Short mmCIF file of C-alpha atoms and ligand atoms in Angstrom, two decimals:
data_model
loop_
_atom_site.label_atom_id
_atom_site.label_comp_id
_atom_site.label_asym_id
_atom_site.label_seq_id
_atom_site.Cartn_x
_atom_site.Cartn_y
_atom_site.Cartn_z
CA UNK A 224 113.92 -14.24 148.06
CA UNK A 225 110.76 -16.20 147.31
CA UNK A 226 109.86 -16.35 150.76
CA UNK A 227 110.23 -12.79 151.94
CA UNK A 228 106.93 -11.50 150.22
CA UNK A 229 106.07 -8.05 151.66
CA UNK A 230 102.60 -7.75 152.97
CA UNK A 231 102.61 -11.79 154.15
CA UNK A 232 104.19 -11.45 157.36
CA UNK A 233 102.44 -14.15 159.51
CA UNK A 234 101.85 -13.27 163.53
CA UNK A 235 101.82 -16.48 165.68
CA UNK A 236 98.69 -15.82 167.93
CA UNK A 237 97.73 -12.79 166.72
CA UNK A 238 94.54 -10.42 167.18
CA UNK A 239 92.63 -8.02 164.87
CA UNK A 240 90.61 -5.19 166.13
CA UNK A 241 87.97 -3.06 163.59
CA UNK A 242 85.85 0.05 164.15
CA UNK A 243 82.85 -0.35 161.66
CA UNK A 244 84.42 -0.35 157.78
CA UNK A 245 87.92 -0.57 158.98
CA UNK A 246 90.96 -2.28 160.87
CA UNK A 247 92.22 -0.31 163.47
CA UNK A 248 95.01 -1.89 164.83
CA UNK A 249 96.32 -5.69 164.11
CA UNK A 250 99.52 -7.81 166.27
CA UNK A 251 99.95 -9.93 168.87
CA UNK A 252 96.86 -10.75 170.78
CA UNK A 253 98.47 -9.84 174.14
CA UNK A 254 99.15 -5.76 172.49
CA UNK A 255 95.80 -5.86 170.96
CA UNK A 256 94.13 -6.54 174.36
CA UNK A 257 95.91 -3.29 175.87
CA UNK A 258 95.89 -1.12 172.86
CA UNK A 259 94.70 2.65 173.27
CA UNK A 260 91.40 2.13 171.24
CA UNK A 261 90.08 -0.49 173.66
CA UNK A 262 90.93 1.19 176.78
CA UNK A 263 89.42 4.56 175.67
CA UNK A 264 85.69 2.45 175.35
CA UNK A 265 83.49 2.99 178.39
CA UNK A 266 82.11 -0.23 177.50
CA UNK A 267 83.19 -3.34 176.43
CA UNK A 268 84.32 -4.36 172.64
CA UNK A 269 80.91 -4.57 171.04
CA UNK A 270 81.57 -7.80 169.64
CA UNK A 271 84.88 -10.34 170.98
CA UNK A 272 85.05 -13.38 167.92
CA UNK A 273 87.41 -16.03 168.75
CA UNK A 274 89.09 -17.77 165.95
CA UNK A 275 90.37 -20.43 167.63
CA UNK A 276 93.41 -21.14 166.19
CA UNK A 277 92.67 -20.28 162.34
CA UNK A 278 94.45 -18.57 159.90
CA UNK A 279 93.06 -15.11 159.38
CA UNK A 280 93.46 -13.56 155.93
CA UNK A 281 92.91 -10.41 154.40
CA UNK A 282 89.27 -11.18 152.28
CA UNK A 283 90.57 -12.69 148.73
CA UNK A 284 90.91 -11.09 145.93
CA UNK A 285 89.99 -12.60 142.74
CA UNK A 286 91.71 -9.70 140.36
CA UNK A 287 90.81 -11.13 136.74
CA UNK A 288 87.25 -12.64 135.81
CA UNK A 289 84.73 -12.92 133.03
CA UNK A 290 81.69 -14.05 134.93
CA UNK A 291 78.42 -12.26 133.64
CA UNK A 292 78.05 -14.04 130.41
CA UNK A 293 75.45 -16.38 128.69
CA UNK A 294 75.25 -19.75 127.78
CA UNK A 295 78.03 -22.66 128.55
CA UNK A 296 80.95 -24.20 126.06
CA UNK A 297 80.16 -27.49 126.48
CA UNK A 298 79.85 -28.24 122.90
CA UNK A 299 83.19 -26.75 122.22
CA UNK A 300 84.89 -29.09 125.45
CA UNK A 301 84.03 -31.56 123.62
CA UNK A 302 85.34 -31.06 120.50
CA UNK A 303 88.46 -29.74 122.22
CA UNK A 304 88.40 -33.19 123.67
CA UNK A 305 88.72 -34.43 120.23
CA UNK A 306 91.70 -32.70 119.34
CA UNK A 307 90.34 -29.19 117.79
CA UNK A 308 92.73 -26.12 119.01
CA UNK A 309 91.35 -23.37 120.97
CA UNK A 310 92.27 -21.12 118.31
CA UNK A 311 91.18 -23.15 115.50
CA UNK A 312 87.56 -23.34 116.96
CA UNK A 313 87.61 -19.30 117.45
CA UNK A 314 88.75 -19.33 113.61
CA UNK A 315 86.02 -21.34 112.68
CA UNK A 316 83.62 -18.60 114.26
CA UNK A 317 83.36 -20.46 117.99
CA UNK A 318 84.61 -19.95 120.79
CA UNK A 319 84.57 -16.03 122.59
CA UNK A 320 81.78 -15.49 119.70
CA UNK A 321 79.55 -17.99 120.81
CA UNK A 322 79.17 -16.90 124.10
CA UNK A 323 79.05 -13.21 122.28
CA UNK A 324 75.92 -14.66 120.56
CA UNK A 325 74.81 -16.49 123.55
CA UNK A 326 75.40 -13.20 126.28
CA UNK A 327 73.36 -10.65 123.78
CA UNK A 328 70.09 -13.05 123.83
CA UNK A 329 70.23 -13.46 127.36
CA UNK A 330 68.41 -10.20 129.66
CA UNK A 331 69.94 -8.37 131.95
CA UNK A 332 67.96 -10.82 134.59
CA UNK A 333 69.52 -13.92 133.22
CA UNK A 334 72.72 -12.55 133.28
CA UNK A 335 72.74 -11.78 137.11
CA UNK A 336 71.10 -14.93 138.43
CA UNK A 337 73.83 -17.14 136.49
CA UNK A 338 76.33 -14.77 137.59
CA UNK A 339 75.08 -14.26 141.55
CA UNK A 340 75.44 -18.03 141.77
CA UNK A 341 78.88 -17.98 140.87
CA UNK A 342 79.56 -14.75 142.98
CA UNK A 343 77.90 -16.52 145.93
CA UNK A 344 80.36 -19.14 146.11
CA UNK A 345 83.39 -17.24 145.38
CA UNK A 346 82.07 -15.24 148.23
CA UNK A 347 81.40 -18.92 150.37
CA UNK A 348 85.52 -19.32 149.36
CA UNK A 349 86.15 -16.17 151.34
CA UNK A 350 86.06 -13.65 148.37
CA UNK A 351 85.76 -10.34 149.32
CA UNK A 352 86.13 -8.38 146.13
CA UNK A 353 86.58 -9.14 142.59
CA UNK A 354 87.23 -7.98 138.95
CA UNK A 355 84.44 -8.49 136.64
CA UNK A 356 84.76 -7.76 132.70
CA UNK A 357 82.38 -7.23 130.10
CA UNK A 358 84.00 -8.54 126.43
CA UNK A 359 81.05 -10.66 125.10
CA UNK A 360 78.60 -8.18 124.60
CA UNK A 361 81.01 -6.21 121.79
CA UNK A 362 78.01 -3.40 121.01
CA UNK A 363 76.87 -0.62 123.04
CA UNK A 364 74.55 -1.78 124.53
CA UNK A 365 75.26 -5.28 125.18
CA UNK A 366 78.29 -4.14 126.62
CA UNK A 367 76.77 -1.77 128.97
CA UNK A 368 74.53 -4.49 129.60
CA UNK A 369 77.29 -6.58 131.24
CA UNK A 370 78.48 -3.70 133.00
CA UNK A 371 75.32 -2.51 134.65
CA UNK A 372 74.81 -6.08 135.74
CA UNK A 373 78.29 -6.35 136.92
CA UNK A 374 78.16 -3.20 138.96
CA UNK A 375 74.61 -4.90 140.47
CA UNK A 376 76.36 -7.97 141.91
CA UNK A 377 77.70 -6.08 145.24
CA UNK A 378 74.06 -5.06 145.89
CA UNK A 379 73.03 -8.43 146.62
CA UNK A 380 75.97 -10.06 147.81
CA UNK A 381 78.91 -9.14 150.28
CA UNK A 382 81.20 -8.25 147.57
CA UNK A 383 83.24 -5.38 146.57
CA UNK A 384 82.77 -5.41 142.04
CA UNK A 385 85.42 -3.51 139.90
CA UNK A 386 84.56 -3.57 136.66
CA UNK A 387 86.61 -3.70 133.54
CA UNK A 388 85.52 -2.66 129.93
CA UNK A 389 86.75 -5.38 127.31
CA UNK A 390 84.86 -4.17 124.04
CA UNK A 391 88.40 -5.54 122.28
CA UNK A 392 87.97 -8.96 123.52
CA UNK A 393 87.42 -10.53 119.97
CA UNK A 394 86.04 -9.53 116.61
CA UNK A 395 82.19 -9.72 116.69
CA UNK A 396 80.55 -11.57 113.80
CA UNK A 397 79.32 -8.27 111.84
CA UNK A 398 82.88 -6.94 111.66
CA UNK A 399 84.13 -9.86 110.20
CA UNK A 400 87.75 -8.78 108.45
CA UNK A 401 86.57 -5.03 109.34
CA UNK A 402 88.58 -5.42 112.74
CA UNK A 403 89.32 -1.61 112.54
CA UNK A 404 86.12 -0.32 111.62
CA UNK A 405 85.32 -1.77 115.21
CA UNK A 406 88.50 -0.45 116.90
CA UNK A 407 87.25 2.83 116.03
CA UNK A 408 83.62 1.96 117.64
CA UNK A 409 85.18 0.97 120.54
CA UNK A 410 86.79 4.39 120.99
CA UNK A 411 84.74 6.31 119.44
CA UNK A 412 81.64 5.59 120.81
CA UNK A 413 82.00 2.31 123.34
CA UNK A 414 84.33 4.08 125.43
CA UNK A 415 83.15 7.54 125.79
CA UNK A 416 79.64 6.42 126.92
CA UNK A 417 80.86 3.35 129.43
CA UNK A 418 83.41 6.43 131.25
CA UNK A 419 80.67 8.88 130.81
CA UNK A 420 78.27 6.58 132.80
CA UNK A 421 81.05 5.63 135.13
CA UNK A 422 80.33 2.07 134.47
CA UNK A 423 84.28 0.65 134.09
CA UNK A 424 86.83 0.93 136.89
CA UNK A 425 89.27 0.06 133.77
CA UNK A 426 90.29 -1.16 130.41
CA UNK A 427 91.17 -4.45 128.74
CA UNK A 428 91.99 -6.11 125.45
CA UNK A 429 92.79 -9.17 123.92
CA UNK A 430 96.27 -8.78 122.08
CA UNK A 431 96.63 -11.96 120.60
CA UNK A 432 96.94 -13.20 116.84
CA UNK A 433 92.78 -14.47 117.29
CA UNK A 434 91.68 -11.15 118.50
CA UNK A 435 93.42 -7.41 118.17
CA UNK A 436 97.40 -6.40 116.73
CA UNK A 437 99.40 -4.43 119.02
CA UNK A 438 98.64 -1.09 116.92
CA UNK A 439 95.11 -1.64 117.59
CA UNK A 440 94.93 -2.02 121.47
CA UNK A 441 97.32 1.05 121.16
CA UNK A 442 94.52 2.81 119.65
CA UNK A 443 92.20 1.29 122.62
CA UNK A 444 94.64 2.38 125.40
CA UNK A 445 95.36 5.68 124.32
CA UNK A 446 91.47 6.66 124.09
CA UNK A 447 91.36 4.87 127.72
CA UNK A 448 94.11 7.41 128.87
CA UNK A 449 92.30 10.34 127.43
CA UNK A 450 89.52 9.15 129.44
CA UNK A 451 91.27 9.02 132.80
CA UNK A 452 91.01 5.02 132.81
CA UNK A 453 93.70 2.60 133.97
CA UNK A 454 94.50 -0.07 131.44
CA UNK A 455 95.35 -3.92 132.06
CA UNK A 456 96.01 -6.57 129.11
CA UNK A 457 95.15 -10.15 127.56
CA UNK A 458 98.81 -10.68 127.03
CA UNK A 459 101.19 -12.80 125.18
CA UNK A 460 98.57 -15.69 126.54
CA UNK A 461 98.96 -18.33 123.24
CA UNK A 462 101.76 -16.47 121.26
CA UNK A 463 104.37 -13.61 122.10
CA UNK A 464 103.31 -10.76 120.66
CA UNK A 465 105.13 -8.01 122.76
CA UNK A 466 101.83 -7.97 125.07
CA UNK A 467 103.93 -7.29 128.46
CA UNK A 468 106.08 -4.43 126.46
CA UNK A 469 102.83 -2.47 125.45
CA UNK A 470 101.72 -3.14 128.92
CA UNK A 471 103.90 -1.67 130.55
CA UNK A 472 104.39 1.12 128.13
CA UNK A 473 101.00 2.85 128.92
CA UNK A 474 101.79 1.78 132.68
CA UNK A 475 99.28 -0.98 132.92
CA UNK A 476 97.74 -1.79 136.19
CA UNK A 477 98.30 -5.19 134.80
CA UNK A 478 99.43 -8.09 132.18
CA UNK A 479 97.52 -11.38 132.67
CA UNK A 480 97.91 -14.41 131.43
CA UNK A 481 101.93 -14.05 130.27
CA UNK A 482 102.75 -17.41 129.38
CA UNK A 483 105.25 -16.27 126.16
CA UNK A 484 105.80 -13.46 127.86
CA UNK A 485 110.19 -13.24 127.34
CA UNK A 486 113.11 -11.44 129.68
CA UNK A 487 112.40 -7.72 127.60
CA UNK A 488 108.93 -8.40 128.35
CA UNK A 489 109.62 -9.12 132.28
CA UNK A 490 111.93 -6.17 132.59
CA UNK A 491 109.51 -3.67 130.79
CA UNK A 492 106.72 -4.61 133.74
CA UNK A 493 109.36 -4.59 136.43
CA UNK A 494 109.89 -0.84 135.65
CA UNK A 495 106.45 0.00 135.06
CA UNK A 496 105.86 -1.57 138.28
CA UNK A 497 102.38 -3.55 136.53
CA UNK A 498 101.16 -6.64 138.22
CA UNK A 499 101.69 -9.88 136.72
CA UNK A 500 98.34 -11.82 136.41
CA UNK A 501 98.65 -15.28 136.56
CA UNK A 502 95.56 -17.66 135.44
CA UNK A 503 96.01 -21.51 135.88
CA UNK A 504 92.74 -22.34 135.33
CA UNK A 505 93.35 -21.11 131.56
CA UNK A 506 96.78 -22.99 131.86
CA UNK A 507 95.27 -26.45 132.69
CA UNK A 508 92.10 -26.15 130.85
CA UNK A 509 93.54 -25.19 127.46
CA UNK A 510 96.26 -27.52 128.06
CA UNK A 511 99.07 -25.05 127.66
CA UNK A 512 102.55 -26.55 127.50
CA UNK A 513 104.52 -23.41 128.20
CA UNK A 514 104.49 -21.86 131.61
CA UNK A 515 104.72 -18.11 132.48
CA UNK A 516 107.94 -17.13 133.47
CA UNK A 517 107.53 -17.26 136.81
CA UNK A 518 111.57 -17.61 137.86
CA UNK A 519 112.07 -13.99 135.68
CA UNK A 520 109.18 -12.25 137.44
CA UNK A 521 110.20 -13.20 140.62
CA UNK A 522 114.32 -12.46 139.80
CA UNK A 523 112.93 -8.94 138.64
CA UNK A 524 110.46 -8.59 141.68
CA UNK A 525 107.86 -8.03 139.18
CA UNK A 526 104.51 -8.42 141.76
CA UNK A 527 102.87 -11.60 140.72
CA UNK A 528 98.77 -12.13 141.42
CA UNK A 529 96.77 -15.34 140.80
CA UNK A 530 93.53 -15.49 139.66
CA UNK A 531 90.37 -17.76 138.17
CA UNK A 532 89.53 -16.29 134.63
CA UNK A 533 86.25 -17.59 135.54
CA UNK A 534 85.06 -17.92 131.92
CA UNK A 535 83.11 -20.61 130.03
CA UNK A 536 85.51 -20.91 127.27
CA UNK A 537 88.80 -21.23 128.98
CA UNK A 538 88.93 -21.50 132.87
CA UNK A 539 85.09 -22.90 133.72
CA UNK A 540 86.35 -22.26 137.85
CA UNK A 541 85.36 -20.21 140.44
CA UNK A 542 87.26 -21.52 142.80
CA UNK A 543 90.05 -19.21 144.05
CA UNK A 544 90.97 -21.31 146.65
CA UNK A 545 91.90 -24.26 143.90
CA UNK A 546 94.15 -21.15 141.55
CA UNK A 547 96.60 -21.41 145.07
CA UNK A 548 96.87 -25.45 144.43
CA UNK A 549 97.38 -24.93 141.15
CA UNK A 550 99.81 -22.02 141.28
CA UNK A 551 101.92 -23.67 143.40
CA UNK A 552 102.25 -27.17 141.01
CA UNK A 553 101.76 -26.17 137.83
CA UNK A 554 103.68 -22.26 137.73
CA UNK A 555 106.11 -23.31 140.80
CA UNK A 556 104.92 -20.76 142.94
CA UNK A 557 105.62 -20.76 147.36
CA UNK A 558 102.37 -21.01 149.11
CA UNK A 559 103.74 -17.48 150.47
CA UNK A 560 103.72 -16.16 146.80
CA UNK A 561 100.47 -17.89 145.93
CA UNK A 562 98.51 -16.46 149.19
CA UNK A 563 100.42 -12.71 147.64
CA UNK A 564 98.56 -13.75 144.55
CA UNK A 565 95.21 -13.56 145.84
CA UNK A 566 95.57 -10.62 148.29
CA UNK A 567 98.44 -7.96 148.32
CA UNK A 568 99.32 -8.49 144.80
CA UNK A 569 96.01 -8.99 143.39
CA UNK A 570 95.02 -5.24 145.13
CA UNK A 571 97.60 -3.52 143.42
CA UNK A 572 96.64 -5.29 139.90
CA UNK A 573 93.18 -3.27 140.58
CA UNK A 574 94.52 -0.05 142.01
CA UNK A 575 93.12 -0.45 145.14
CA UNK A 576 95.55 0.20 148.06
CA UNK A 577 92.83 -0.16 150.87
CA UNK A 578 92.69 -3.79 151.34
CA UNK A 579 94.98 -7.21 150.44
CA UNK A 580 97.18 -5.99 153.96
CA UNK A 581 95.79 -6.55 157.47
CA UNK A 582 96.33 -3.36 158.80
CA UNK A 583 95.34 0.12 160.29
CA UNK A 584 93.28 1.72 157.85
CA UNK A 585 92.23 -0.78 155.29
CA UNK A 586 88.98 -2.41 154.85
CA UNK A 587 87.53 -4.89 157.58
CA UNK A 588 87.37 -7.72 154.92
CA UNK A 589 88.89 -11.07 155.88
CA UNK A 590 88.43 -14.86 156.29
CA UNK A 591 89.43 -17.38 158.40
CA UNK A 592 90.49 -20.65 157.61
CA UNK A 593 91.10 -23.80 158.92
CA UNK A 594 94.66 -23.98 158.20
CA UNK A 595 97.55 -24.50 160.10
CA UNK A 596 99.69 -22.46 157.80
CA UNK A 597 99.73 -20.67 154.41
CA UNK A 598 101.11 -24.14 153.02
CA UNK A 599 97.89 -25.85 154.39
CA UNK A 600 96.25 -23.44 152.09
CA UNK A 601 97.86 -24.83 149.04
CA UNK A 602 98.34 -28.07 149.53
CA UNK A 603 95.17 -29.65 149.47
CA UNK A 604 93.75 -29.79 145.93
CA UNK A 605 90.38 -27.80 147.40
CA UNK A 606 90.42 -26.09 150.37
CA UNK A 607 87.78 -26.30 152.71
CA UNK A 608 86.21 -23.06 152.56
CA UNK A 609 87.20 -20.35 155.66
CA UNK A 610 84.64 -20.50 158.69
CA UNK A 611 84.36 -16.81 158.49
CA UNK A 612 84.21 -14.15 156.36
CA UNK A 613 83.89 -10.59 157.38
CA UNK A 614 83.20 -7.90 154.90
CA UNK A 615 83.28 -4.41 155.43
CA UNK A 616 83.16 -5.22 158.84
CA UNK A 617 80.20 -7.19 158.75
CA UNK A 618 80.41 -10.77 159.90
CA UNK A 619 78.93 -13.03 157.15
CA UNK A 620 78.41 -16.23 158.62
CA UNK A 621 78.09 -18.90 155.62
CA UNK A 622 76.61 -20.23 152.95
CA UNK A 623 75.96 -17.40 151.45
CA UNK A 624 72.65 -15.94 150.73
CA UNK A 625 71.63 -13.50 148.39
CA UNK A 626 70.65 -10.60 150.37
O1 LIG B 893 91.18 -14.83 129.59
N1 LIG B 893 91.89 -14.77 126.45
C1 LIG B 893 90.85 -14.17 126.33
N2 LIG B 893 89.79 -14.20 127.14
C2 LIG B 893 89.48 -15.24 128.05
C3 LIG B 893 88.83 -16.39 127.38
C4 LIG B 893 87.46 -16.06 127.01
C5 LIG B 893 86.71 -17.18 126.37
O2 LIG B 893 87.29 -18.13 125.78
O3 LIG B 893 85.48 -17.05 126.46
C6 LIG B 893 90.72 -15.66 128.82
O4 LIG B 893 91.22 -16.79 128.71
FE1 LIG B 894 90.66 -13.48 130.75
#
């Protein structure tokens, strides 16, 4: 049921033991004292942290953002404040496209000391790795722009980056009603370059009736196959469009957003076994009315992740911590599913199957909070941030500083 979520199991005072990049064993502190790999030392354990009581988690895992871009939305809040649609201001030529317009103007310098001060405190909030995606760049270059600076983000702060190539986020300006003349720039000559440079961990597009038809991310995702890249999708976020179906057809990683997402839809991910991806912040932000289906993923055990969408248009948050909150009230999510969301699910929605579990063999990334229990985690509406973050092994004692 809800509450059996594999990969939460919680152990009542429990102990953690690491070698340099990785766990090595993790239980009951009483085992951990006598296990194997301690006794073996000569010396003593290097380094004894007490957590006094906190809840240790594996590092978070913030699986779906946009957060190397240019510019803010401001001027658009406040028209949507007036009553103007999300999709009526990206009809009128706003919205993704100013930020487009916006991100190419700004240098690659500007782009990564906006974005390292959002990193940082993702990374305060006991982030250990996150998805970044380019998508407002939509040429070569501007693309590979956001990539490169992307990829740069984990040099200067404790942060593992996987980056995702979105060149089918919207319809830049200069292809205006030539939508696919630039479908076949993005796989002709997008593509091929950003896998040839190794610069995206995977793809992404925007199905949705403001952005690309199901035909044309086809296109997008079969290009991304011949290239040996995973896909994930924008889908069925304002409209159904069949977005979880295509999905799951080319075996998506993952489907974000989902909130018209119907029971063919939830069935077709269940047996491609992609990760559901769902984004509050959009939710709230963009006022949606309509929910994901969150009691149909769950009846088909389709894996469900949370995550910020940290974008200026749509979900202006970089709080990860806050997406658990709002999971919980808004989608109806257990604080067990929610803390899922941002760790064992939210691995698997990027592929990577070495961290998001506390145990022998994954990464040495965690954080520990102040919280009695996973619902003390998600019941506050902002948590306070963990006390300690370890990543890669490496204790990172907050705030944050650029390295
Ligand atoms: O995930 N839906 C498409 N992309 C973003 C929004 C981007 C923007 O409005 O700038 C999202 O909500
Ligand atoms: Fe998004």
């Amino acid at each position: 049921m809800a509450d059996k979520v594999p990969g939460t199991e919680v152990i009542e005072e429990g102990a953690l033991l690491t070698d340099g990049e990785e766990i090595v064993a993790v239980g009951r502190r009483v085992d951990i004292l006598s296990h194997s790999a301690l006794a073996r030392r000569d010396k003593e354990v290097d380094e004894a942290v007490d957590c006094a009581g906190g809840l240790l988690l594996p590092g978070l895992i913030d699986c779906h953002t946009h957060l190397v871009f240019g510019g803010d939305r401001s001027r658009e809040f406040e028209q949507r404040l007036e009553g103007v649609s999300y999709q009526e201001i990206s009809r009128q030529g706003g919205g993704i496209r100013s930020t487009v317009a916006a991100t190419r103007e700004s240098s690659e310098q500007e782009l990564r000391s906006s974005a390292s001060g959002r990193v940082s405190r993702m990374c305060a909030n006991g982030v250990t790795t996150l998805e970044v995606k380019s998508g407002y760049g939509l040429t070569l270059k501007d693309e590979e722009k956001m990539l490169s600076v992307a990829r740069s983000l984990s040099e200067r702060l404790p942060v593992s980056i996987h980056t995702t190539f979105l060149g089918a986020h919207a319809i830049p300006e200069e292809f205006h009603e030539k939508s696919d003349d630039y479908i076949q720039l993005v796989c002709e000559e997008m593509l091929p370059s950003v896998a040839k440079q190794q610069l995206a961990d995977s793809v992404d597009a925007f199905c949705e009736n403001i952005a690309f038809t199901n035909q044309q991310v086809r296109q997008v995702f079969e290009k991304a196959r011949e290239l040996s890249l995973p896909v994930r999708l924008h889908a069925d976020q304002l409209t159904n469009s069949g977005g979880a179906g295509l999905a799951a057809e080319f075996g998506a990683l993952s489907a974000d957003h989902l909130e018209y997402t119907d029971e063919a839809g939830v069935k077709a991910l269940a047996e491609s076994g992609t990760v559901a991806v769902l984004l509050p912040g959009a939710f709230y932000f963009l006022k949606e009315k309509q929910c994901p289906p969150v009691a149909l993923l769950r009846e088909h055990q389709v894996p469900m992740a949370l995550a910020t969408d940290c974008n200026p248009g749509s979900s202006p948050v970089d709080s990860l911590l806050l997406m658990l909150n709002m999971g919980c009230v808004m989608f109806g999510l257990t604080p067990r599913e929610a803390v899922a969301g941002v760790t064992v699910h939210a691995a698997k929605a990027l592929g990577l199957s070495d961290r998001g579990v506390l145990k022998p063999g994954s990464r040495a990334d965690f954080a520990v909070f102040d919280a009695a229990t996973l619902s003390h985690l998600c019941y506050p509406i902002g948590v306070e941030p963990p006390r300690m973050v370890v990543q890669a092994g490496c204790l990172m004692s907050p705030p944050h500083k650029l390295l």
